[in-house]
CSV table of C-alpha atoms and ligand atoms in Angstrom, one decimal:
chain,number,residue,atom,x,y,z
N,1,UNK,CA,140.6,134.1,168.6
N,2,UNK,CA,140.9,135.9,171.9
N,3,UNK,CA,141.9,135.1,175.4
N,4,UNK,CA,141.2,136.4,178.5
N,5,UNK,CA,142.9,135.7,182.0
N,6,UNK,CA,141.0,136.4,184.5
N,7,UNK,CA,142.2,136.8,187.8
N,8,UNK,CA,139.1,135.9,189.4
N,9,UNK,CA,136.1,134.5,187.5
N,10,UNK,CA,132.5,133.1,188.4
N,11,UNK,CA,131.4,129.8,186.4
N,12,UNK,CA,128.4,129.5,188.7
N,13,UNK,CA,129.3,127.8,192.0
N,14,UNK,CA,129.3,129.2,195.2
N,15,UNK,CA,132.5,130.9,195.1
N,16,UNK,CA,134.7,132.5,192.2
N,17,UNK,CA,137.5,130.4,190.3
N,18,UNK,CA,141.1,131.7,190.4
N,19,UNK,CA,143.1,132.2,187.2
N,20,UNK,CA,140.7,131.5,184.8
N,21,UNK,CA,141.4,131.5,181.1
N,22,UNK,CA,138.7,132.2,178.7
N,23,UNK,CA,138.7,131.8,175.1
N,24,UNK,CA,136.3,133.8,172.6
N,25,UNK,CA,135.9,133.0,168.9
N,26,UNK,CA,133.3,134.7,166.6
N,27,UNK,CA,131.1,135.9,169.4
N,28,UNK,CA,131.0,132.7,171.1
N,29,UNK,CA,133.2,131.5,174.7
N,30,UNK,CA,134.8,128.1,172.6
N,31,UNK,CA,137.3,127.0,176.0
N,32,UNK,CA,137.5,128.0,179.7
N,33,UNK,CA,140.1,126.7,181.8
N,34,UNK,CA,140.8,127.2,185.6
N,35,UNK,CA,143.5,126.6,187.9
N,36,UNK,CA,145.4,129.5,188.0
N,37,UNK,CA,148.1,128.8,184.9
N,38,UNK,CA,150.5,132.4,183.9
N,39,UNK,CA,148.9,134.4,181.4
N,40,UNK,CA,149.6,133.3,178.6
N,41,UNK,CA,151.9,136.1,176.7
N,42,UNK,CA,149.1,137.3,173.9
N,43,UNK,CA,145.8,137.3,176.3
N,44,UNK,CA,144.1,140.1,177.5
N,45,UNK,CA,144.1,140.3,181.1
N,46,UNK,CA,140.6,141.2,183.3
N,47,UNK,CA,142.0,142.2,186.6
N,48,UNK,CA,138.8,141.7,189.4
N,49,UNK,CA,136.2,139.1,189.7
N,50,UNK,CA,134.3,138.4,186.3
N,51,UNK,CA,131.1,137.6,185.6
N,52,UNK,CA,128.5,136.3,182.9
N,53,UNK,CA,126.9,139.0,181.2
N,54,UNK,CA,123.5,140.7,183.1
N,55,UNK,CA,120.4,140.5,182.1
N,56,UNK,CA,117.5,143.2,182.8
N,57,UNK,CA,114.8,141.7,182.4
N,58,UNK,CA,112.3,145.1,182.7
N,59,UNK,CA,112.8,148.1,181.7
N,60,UNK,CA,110.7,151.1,180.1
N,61,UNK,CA,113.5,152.6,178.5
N,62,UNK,CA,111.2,156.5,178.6
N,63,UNK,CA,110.7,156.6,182.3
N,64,UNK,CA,114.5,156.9,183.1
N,65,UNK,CA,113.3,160.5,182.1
N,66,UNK,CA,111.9,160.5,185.2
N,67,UNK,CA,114.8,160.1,187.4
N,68,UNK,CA,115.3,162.5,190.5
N,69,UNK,CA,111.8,164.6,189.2
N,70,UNK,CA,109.5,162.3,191.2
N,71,UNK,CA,110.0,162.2,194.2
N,72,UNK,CA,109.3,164.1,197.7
N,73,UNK,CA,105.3,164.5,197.0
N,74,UNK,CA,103.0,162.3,199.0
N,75,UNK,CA,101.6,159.8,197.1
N,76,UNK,CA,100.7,157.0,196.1
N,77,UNK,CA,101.8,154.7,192.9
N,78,UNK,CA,98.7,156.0,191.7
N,79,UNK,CA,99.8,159.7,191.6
N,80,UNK,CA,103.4,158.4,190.0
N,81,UNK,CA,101.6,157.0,187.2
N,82,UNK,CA,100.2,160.6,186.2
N,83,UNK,CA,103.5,161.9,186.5
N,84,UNK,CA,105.0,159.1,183.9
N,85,UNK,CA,101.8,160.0,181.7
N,86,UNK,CA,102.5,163.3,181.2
N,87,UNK,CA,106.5,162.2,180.2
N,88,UNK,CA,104.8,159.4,178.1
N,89,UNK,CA,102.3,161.7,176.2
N,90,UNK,CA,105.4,164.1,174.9
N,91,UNK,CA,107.6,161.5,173.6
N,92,UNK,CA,108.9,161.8,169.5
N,93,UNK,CA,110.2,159.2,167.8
N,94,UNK,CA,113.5,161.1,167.7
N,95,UNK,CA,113.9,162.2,171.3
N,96,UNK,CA,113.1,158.6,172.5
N,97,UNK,CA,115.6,157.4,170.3
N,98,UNK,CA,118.1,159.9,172.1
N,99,UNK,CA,117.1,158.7,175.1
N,100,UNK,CA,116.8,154.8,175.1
N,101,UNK,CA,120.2,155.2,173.2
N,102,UNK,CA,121.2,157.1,176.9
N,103,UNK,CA,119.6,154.3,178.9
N,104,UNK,CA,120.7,151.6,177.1
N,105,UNK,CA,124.2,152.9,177.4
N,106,UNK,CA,124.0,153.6,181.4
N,107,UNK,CA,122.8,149.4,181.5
N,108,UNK,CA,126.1,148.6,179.4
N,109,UNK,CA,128.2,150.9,182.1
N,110,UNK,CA,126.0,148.6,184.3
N,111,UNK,CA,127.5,145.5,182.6
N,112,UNK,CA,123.8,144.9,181.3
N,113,UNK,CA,123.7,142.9,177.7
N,114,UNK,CA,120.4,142.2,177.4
N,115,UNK,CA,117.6,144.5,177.8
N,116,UNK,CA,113.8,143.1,178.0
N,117,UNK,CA,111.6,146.1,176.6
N,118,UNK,CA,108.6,146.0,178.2
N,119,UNK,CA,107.2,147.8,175.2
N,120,UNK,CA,103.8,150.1,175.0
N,121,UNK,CA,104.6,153.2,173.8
N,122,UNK,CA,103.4,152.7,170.3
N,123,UNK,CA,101.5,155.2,168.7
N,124,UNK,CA,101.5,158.9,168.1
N,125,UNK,CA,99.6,161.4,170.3
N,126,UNK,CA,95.9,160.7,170.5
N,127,UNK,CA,96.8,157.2,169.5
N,128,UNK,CA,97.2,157.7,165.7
N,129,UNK,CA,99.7,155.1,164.1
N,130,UNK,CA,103.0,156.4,163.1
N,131,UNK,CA,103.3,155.7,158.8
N,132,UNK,CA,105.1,152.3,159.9
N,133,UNK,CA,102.9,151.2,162.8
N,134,UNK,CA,106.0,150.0,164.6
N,135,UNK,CA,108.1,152.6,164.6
N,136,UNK,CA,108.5,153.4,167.9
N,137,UNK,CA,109.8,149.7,168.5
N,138,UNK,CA,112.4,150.1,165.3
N,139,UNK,CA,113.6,152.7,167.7
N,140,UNK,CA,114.0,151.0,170.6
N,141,UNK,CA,115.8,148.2,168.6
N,142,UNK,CA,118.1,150.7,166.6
N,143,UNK,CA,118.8,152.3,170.5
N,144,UNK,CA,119.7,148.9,171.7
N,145,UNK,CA,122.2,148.2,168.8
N,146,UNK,CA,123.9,151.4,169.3
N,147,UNK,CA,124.2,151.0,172.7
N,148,UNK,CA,126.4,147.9,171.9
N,149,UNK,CA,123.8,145.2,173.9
N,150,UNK,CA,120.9,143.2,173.1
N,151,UNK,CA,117.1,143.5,173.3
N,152,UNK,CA,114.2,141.5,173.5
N,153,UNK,CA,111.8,143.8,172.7
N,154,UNK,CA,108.4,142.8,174.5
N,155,UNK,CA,105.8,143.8,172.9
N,156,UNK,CA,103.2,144.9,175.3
N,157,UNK,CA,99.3,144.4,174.2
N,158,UNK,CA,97.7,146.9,176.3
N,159,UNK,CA,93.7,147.9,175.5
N,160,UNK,CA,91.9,149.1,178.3
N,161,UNK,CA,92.4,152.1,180.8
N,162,UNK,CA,91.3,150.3,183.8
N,163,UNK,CA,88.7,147.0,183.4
N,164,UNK,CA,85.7,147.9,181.1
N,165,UNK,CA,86.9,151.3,180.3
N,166,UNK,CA,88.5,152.8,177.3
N,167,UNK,CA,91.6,154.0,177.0
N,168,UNK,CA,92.4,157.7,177.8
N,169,UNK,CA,95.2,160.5,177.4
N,170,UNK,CA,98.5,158.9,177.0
N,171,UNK,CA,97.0,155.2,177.4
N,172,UNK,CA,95.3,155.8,173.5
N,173,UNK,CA,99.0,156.1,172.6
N,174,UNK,CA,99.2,152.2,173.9
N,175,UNK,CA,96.6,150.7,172.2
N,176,UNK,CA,96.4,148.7,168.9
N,177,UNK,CA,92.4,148.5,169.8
N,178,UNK,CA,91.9,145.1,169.7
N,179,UNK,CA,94.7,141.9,170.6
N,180,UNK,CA,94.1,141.1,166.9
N,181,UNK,CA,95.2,144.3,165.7
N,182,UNK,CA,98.2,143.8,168.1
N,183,UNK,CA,99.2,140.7,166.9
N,184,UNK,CA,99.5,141.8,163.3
N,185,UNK,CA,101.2,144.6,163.8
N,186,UNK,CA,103.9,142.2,166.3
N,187,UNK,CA,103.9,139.9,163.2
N,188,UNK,CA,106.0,142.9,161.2
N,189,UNK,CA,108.9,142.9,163.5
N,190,UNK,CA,111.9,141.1,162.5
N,191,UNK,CA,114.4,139.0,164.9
N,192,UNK,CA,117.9,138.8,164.4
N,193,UNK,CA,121.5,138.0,165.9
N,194,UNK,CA,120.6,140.5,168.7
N,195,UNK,CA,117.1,141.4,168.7
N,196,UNK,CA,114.0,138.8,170.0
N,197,UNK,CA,110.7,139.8,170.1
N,198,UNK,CA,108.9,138.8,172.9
N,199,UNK,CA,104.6,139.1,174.0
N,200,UNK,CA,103.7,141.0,176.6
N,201,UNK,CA,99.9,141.2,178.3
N,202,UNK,CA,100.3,144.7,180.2
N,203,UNK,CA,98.0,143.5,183.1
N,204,UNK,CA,95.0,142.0,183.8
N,205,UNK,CA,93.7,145.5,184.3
N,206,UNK,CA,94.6,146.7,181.0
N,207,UNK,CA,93.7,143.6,179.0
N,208,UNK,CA,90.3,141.5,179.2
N,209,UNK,CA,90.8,137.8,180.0
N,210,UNK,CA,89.5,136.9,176.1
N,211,UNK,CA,92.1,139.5,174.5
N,212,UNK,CA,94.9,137.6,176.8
N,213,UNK,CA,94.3,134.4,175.0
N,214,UNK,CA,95.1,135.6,171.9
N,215,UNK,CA,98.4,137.0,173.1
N,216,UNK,CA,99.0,134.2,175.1
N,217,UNK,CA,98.4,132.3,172.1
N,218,UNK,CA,100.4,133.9,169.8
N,219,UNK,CA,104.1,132.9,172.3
N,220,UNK,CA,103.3,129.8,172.2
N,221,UNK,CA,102.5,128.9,168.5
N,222,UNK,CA,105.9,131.2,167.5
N,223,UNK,CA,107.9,129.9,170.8
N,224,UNK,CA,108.5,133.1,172.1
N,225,UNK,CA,108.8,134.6,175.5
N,226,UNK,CA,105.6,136.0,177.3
N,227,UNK,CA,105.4,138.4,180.0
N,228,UNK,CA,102.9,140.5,182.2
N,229,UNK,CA,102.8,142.8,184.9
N,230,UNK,CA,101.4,140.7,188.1
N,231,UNK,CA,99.6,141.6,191.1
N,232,UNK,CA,102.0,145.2,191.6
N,233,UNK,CA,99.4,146.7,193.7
N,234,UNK,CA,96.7,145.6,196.1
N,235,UNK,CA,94.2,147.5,193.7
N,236,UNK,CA,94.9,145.2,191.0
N,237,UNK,CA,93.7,142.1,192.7
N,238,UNK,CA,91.2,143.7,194.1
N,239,UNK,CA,89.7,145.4,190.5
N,240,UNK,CA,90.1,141.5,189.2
N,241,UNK,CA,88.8,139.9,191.8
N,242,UNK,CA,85.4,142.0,191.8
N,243,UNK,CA,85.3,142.2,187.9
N,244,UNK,CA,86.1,138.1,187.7
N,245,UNK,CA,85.9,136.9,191.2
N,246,UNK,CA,89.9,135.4,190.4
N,247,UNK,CA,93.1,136.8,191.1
N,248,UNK,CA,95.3,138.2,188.0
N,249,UNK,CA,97.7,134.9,188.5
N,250,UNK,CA,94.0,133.1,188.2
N,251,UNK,CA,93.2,134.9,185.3
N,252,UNK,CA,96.4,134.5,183.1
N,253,UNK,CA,96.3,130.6,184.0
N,254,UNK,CA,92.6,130.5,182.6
N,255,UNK,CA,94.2,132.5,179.5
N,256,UNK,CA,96.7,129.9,178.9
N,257,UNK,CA,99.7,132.0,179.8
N,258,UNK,CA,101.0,129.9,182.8
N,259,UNK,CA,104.0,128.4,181.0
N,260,UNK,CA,108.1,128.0,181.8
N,261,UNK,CA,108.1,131.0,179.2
N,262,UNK,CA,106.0,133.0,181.0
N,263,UNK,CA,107.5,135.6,183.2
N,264,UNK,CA,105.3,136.9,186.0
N,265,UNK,CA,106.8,140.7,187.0
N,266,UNK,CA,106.3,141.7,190.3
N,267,UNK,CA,104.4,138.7,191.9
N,268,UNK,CA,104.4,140.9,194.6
N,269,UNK,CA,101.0,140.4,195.8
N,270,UNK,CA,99.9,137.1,195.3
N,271,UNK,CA,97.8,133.9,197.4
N,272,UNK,CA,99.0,130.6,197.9
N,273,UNK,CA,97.5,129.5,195.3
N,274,UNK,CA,99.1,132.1,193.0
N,275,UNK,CA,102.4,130.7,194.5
N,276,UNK,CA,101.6,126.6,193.5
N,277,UNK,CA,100.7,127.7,190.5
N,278,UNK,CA,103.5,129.5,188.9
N,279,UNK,CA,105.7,126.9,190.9
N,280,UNK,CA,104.3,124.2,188.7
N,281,UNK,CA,104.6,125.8,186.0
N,282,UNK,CA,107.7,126.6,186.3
N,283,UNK,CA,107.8,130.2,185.3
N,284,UNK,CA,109.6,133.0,185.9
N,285,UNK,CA,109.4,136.0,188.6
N,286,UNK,CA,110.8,139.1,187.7
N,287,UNK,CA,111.5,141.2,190.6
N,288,UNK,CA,112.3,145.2,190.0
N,289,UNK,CA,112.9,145.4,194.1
N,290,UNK,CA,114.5,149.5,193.3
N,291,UNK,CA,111.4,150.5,191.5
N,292,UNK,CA,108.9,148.7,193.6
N,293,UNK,CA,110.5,150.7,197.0
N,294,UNK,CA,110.1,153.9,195.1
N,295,UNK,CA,106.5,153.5,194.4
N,296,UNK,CA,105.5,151.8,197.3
N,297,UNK,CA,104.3,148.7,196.2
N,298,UNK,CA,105.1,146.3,198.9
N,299,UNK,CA,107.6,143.2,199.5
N,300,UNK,CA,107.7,140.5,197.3
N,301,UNK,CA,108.4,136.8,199.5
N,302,UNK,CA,110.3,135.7,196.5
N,303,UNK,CA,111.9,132.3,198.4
N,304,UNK,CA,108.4,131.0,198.7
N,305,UNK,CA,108.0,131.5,194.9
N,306,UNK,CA,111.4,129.5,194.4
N,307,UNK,CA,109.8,126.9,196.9
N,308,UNK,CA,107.3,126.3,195.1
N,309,UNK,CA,109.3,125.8,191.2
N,310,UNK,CA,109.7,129.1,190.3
N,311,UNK,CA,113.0,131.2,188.4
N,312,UNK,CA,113.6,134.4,189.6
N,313,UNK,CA,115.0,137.3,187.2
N,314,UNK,CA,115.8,140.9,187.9
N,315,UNK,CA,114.7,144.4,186.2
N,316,UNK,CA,115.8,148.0,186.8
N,317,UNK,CA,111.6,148.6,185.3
N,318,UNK,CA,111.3,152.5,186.1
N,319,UNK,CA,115.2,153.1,186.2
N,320,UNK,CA,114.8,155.0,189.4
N,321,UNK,CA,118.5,153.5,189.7
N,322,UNK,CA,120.2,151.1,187.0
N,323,UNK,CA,122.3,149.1,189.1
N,324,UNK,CA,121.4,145.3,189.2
N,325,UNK,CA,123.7,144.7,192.4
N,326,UNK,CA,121.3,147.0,194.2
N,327,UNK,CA,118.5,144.7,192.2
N,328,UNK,CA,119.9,141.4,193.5
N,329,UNK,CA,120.7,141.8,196.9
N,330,UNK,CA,117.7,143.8,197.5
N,331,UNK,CA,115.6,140.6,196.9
N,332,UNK,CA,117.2,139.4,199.9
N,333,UNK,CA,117.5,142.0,202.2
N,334,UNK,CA,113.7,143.1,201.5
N,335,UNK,CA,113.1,139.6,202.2
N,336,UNK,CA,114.8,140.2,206.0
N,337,UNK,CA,113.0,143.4,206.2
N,338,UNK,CA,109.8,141.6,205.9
N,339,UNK,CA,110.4,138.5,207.8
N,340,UNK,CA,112.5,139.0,210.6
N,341,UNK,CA,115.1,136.4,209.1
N,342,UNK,CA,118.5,136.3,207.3
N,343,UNK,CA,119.8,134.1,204.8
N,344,UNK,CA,116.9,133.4,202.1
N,345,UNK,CA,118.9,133.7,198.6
N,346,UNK,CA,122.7,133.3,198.6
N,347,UNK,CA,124.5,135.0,196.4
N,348,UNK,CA,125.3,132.8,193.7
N,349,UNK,CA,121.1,132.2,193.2
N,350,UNK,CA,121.0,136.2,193.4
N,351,UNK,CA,123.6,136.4,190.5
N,352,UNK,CA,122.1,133.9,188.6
N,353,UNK,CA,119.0,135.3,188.2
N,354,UNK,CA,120.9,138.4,187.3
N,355,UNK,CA,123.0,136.9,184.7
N,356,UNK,CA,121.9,133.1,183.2
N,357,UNK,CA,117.7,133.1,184.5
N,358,UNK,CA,117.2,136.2,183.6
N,359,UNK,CA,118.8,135.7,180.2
N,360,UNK,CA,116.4,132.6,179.8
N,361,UNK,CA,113.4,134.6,180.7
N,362,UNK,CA,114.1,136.7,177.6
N,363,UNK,CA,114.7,134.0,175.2
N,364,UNK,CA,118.3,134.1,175.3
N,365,UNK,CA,119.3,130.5,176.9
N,366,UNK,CA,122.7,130.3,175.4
N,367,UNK,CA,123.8,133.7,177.2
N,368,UNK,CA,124.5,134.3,181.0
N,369,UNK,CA,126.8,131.5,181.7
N,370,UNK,CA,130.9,131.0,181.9
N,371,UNK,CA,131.6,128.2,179.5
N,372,UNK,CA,132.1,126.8,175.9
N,373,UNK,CA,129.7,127.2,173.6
N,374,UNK,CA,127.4,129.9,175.4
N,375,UNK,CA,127.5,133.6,173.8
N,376,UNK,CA,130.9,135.8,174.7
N,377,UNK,CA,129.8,137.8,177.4
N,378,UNK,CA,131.6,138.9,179.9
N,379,UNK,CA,131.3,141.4,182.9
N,380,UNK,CA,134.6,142.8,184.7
N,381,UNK,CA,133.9,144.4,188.2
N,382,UNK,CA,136.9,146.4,189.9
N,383,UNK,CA,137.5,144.8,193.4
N,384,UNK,CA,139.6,147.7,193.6
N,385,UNK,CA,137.0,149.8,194.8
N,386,UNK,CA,137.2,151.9,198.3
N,387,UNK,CA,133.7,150.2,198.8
N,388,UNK,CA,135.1,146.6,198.3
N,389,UNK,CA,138.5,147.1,200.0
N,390,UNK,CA,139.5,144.5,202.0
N,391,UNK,CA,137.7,141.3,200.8
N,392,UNK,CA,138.9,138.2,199.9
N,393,UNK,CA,138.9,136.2,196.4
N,394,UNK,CA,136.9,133.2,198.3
N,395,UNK,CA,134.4,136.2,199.2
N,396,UNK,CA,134.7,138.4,195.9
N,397,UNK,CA,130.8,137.0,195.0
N,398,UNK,CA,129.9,138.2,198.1
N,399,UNK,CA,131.2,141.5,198.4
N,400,UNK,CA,129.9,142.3,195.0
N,401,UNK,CA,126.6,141.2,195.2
N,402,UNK,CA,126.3,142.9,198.7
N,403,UNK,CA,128.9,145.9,198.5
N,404,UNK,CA,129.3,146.6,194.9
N,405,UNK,CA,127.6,148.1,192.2
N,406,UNK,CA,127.5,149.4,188.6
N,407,UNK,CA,130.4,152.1,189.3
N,408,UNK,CA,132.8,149.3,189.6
N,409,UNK,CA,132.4,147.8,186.4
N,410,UNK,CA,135.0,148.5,184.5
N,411,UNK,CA,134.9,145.7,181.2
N,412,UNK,CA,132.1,144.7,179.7
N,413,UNK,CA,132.0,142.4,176.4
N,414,UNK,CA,128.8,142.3,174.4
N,415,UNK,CA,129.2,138.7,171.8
N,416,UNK,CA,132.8,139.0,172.0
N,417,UNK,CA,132.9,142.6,171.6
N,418,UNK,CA,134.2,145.4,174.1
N,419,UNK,CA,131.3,147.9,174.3
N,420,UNK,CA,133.1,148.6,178.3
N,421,UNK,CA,136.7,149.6,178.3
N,422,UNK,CA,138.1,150.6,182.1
N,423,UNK,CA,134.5,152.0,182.8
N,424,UNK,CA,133.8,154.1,179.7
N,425,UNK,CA,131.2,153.2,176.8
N,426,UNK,CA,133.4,152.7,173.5
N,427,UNK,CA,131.0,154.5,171.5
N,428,UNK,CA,128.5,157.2,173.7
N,429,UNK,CA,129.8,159.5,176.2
N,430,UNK,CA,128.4,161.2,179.3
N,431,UNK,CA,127.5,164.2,177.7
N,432,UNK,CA,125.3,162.8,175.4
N,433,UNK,CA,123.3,161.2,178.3
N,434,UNK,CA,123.0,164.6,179.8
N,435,UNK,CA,121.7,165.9,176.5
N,436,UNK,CA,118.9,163.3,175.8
N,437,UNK,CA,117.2,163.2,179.3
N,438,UNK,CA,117.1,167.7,179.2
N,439,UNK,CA,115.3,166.9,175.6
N,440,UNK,CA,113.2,164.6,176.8
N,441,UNK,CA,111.9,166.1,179.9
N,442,UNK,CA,111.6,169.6,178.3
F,501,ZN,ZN1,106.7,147.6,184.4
């Protein structure tokens, strides 16, 4: 058994708790205890305000490749996506595993354990299967567990290049051809202690409403998580609402995939109706708020999603930044931007969805949370900082979530085991990330 004092810690009320001690025990938190007791002589001490571990809950590992080399064109999302399917159509099986390994690391720096893979990168160039089918997901699973974190790999059914067409360049590389053939590949993929596999329909552009049944179908009769890119762009409603005469959100409903497993990502773009109706269903909006400023894909009103009976999670998706600080109090302060008000989300709903909702929406309930029994995570973030000089412990949440950000973790503990010591990954350096990005982009 290990103990850790902490000299500021967040159980998940609206402030921190002073002097908490937390015991860990095989990979599981077995006591905490608050009130600001010594440190007892033998415990390790976690100076700074800690927190449950994070949860991204979308990412494509590949397009953190892309960092810094797309920008300053006009453009449009449109002309962004070209730029990731040239990356996307040059990708080995041994450069991506170089550099997921590299992301994956930067999220633990970012006190991120759990990664949602929003997977789709399956095949080899023209679309040919690699001699085991699911190769390219072993890799992302093998990057994960070097990396130190977990991963729900979502595996992404994707079929069509745009409604009613075929697949072309690197899009033949995503397609299993038919949600049948997806679903027995899927079926290969083994979970474990720290890997899920998850469902994903890509979109309703990329997947006809009868192929998004059979996904849909397939969570639900094995009890894992589903997600699916949601209304991103304009263009996306307006392709599905010509093709169908319903909105995407109207279109995964008539699937079946409306459930509190169902993560929407984006919801940026959606009707009322879209709103009631992942309210009552209770599922989950992930919001990448970093990526969808990059691309220009608009505000999401996230508050009237929690209105209506929503979850929100958070995801770093392109990895224009990995930083899910920046993530959480971007939902709010887009949400000022776009209506003129303050105060939507306060900062312990913010870190919640970063830490124990977005764990849920990935099929981890027992991780994100302070207390006995839930999975030994633990995130350690410097107050110490120039940045967050000058705060208060009743106002460390605060600071953090609105002043801090992934350079200021400093511990991070994975299941009870330190994969962050005093800011540096125990097992990959910085060189090595510097190395797989060149390879990749080259
Ligand atoms: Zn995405």
């Amino acid at each position: 058994m290990t103990t850790y004092w902490c000299s500021l810690a967040w159980l998940g009320g609206p402030r921190p708790e002073q002097g908490v001690e937390i015991e860990v025990e095989a990979g599981r938190i077995t006591a905490v205890s608050e009130g600001g007791q010594a440190p007892s002589r033998d415990g390790r001490h976690l100076h700074g305000l800690t927190l449950p571990g994070l949860a991204n809950a979308h990412s494509h590992a590949f397009q953190r490749a892309l960092r810094g080399r797309a920008q300053g064109d006009r453009g449009s999302f449109w002309t962004w996506r070209e730029q990731m399917y040239a990356l996307a159509e040059r990708l080995d099986p041994d450069g991506y595993l170089a550099l997921a390994r590299a992301t994956y690391a930067e999220m633990a720096l970012a006190g991120i354990t759990t990664v949602g893979e929003f997977h789709y990168l399956h095949h080899g160039p023209g679309g040919a299967p690699y001699d085991d089918p699911n190769e390219m997901g072993r890799t992302l699973i093998a990057a994960a567990a070097d990396a130190g974190i977990r991963l729900t790999l979502i595996d992404c059914c994707y079929l069509h290049g745009g409604i009613g067409e075929e697949p072309d360049g690197a899009q033949r590389r995503f397609s299993d051809g038919s949600a049948e053939a997806w679903a027995a590949r899927v079926d290969e993929l083994d979970e474990s202690e720290s890997v899920r596999i998850g469902a994903a329909i890509h979109s309703m552009r990329a997947v006809d409403p009868d192929a998004a049944a059979v996904v849909a179908a397939w969570a639900r009769e094995r009890d894992r998580p589903l997600h699916a890119h949601v209304s991103e762009q304009p263009a996306e409603n307006e392709a599905c609402l010509d093709a169908y005469g319903r909105t995407p959100t109207a279109l995964l409903a008539g699937a079946g995939a409306l459930e509190a497993s169902f993560t929407a990502v984006h919801a940026t773009h959606l009707d009322d109706a879209d709103v009631a109706s992942l309210g009552a269903a209770a599922a989950c909006c992930c919001v990448c708020p970093t990526t969808e400023r990059d691309l220009a894909d608009g505000i999401g009103r996230m508050r009237r999603l929690v209105d209506a009976g929503a979850s929100l999670s958070l995801g770093s998706d392109s990895h224009a930044v990995i930083d899910m600080f920046e993530e959480a109090r971007a939902v709010e302060l887009d949400e000022r931007l776009a209506s003129g008000e303050r105060g939507h989300h306060t900062s312990a709903a913010l870190m919640r969805a970063a830490s124990e909702d977005g764990h849920a929406c990935l099929g981890w309930p027992d991780a994100g949370r302070i207390e006995p029994g839930a999975r030994a995570d633990l995130v350690t973030v410097s107050l110490e900082s120039v940045q967050l000089a000058g705060g208060s412990s009743e106002h460390a949440l605060d600071s953090v979530v609105f002043a801090g950000g992934a350079r200021d973790v400093r511990h991070v503990l994975v299941d009870g085991r330190e994969v962050v010591v005093d800011g540096r990954h125990t097992s990959i350096d910085a060189a090595e990330h510097h190395e797989a990005i060149l390879r990749a982009i080259e």
